[in-house]
Amino acid sequence: AIERTFSIIKPDATRRNLTGKVNAMLEDAGLRIVAQKRIRMTRENAETFYAVHKERPFFGELVEFMTSGPVVVQVLEGENAIAKNREVMGATNPEEAAEGTIRKTFAENIEANSVHGSDSAENAAIEIAYFFAGSELVG
Ligand code: CMP
C-alpha cells in the first residue's frame, strides 16, 4: 500500500551539508518527498518528539544533540514507505548498518546517526502531525 512516513535529517548531517545526498538516497529508494522544511528544533520540540525515550540514559544528550543545529523534517511517500525508509536508513547503530545504507554511509555514531524514520504507521501519523499541517503535504 502507498504509505507516508516521517523523516528527519539530523544536525550531524546538515552540519556536513549532506541534505542533498541524503535526499538522493531516499529518492533512489523510490520514496517521494511530499513535504520538507529546515527548522531549528526547540528543546520542547525534542523532548516532546522523543518522549518515549524519556527514561533512557541517553535522553538528555539526545535532546542536546537534536537542538545543536538545524534539522530537515520531511514526509516521505511511497509503496511500503515506512519499511522502505527503515531499510534505506539502516540500523540505528552505524556499526551494525548494512553497506549502502544512509547510516552506514554517513552516520558518525549511534547518537549522531544522520537520520530518523518512523517505526510504525501509528507513529508516522503522530510524528507527521506534530511537525506539519495537512496543507503542507503536497503529493
Ligand atoms: P532515532 O531513530 O531517531 O531514535 C532515538 C535516537 O536516540 C536514535 O535515533 C539516536 O539518535 C539516539 N540514541 C543515542 N544513543 C542511543 C542508544 N544507545 N540506543 C538507541 N538510540 C540512541
XYZ file of C-alpha atoms and ligand atoms in Angstrom:
161
model
C 0.000 0.000 0.000
C 1.056 3.596 -0.505
C 2.113 4.956 2.883
C 3.564 8.132 4.328
C 6.347 8.216 6.866
C 8.123 10.927 8.821
C 11.850 11.545 8.416
C 14.421 13.855 9.983
C 17.821 14.738 8.563
C 19.680 15.307 11.837
C 22.150 18.052 12.864
C 25.270 15.934 12.180
C 24.165 15.626 8.539
C 23.037 19.246 7.993
C 26.321 20.430 9.550
C 28.245 18.458 6.901
C 25.985 19.799 4.106
C 24.605 16.321 3.327
C 20.911 17.185 2.845
C 21.032 16.691 -0.923
C 22.992 13.448 -0.720
C 20.561 12.010 1.846
C 17.585 13.116 -0.265
C 19.108 11.457 -3.329
C 19.365 8.152 -1.433
C 15.738 8.454 -0.294
C 14.559 9.244 -3.832
C 16.694 6.489 -5.363
C 14.926 4.070 -2.986
C 11.591 5.097 -4.530
C 10.437 7.480 -1.808
C 8.890 10.841 -2.768
C 9.489 13.888 -0.574
C 5.952 15.310 -0.309
C 6.798 17.832 2.432
C 10.088 19.213 3.688
C 11.295 22.096 5.842
C 14.529 23.092 7.523
C 13.948 24.087 11.146
C 15.763 24.578 14.383
C 14.183 22.216 16.953
C 13.458 23.801 20.293
C 14.214 21.919 23.500
C 10.457 21.451 23.901
C 10.158 20.014 20.363
C 12.934 17.494 21.025
C 11.635 16.491 24.457
C 8.109 16.024 23.119
C 9.195 14.233 19.957
C 11.419 11.774 21.850
C 9.152 11.474 24.942
C 9.121 7.642 24.609
C 12.871 7.693 25.398
C 12.485 9.952 28.466
C 13.714 7.319 30.931
C 16.660 6.203 28.795
C 20.172 7.164 29.920
C 20.851 8.869 26.571
C 17.738 11.128 26.659
C 19.464 14.312 27.873
C 22.276 14.007 25.348
C 19.804 13.200 22.589
C 17.868 16.418 23.281
C 21.148 18.406 23.303
C 22.171 16.825 20.006
C 18.829 17.357 18.245
C 18.860 21.047 19.215
C 22.545 21.567 18.351
C 21.908 22.645 14.756
C 19.312 22.753 12.006
C 17.331 19.672 11.060
C 15.292 18.942 7.954
C 11.885 17.424 8.736
C 10.224 15.555 5.905
C 7.248 13.479 4.887
C 8.100 10.623 2.531
C 5.508 8.821 0.432
C 5.654 5.540 -1.448
C 4.847 1.856 -1.582
C 5.559 0.465 1.924
C 7.207 3.792 2.767
C 7.689 3.044 6.476
C 9.620 -0.198 5.978
C 11.366 1.074 2.857
C 12.676 4.133 4.687
C 13.912 1.984 7.584
C 15.692 -0.215 5.073
C 17.442 2.679 3.312
C 18.372 4.274 6.698
C 19.976 1.100 8.062
C 20.395 0.084 11.710
C 20.347 2.753 14.465
C 23.994 1.956 15.232
C 26.013 2.689 12.076
C 28.463 -0.066 13.039
C 25.574 -2.511 12.553
C 24.094 -0.847 9.461
C 24.240 -2.625 6.108
C 26.523 -1.462 3.310
C 24.915 1.185 1.112
C 22.501 2.465 3.768
C 22.350 6.141 4.793
C 23.645 5.449 8.299
C 26.459 3.165 7.121
C 27.477 5.816 4.582
C 27.126 8.980 6.669
C 26.430 8.429 10.392
C 29.110 9.415 12.909
C 27.934 7.202 15.815
C 24.793 5.707 17.413
C 23.570 9.150 18.510
C 24.722 11.313 15.594
C 23.210 8.825 13.169
C 22.179 11.301 10.429
C 18.504 10.369 10.050
C 15.351 9.425 11.919
C 12.452 7.473 10.446
C 9.096 6.454 11.928
C 8.979 2.861 13.196
C 5.239 2.224 12.613
C 2.213 3.603 10.780
C 0.780 4.784 14.083
C 3.930 6.722 14.999
C 4.272 8.070 11.458
C 0.839 9.700 11.757
C 1.676 11.179 15.182
C 5.106 12.448 14.078
C 3.824 13.970 10.812
C 1.014 15.772 12.670
C 3.493 17.155 15.221
C 5.583 18.977 12.599
C 3.287 19.551 9.606
C -0.136 20.978 8.830
C -2.110 18.900 6.332
C -1.866 21.769 3.820
C 1.950 21.453 3.782
C 1.804 17.913 2.348
C 1.754 18.011 -1.426
C 1.569 14.582 -3.001
P 16.321 7.582 16.353
O 15.991 6.513 15.379
O 15.972 8.976 15.980
O 15.621 7.237 17.755
C 16.192 7.565 19.010
C 17.535 8.196 18.903
O 18.300 8.209 20.089
C 18.395 7.410 17.923
O 17.913 7.546 16.616
C 19.769 8.021 18.212
O 19.941 9.274 17.575
C 19.683 8.281 19.724
N 20.473 7.361 20.543
C 21.547 7.711 21.260
N 22.045 6.692 21.927
C 21.287 5.629 21.644
C 21.303 4.260 22.046
N 22.220 3.768 22.876
N 20.349 3.464 21.537
C 19.403 3.945 20.701
N 19.349 5.236 20.298
C 20.286 6.068 20.760
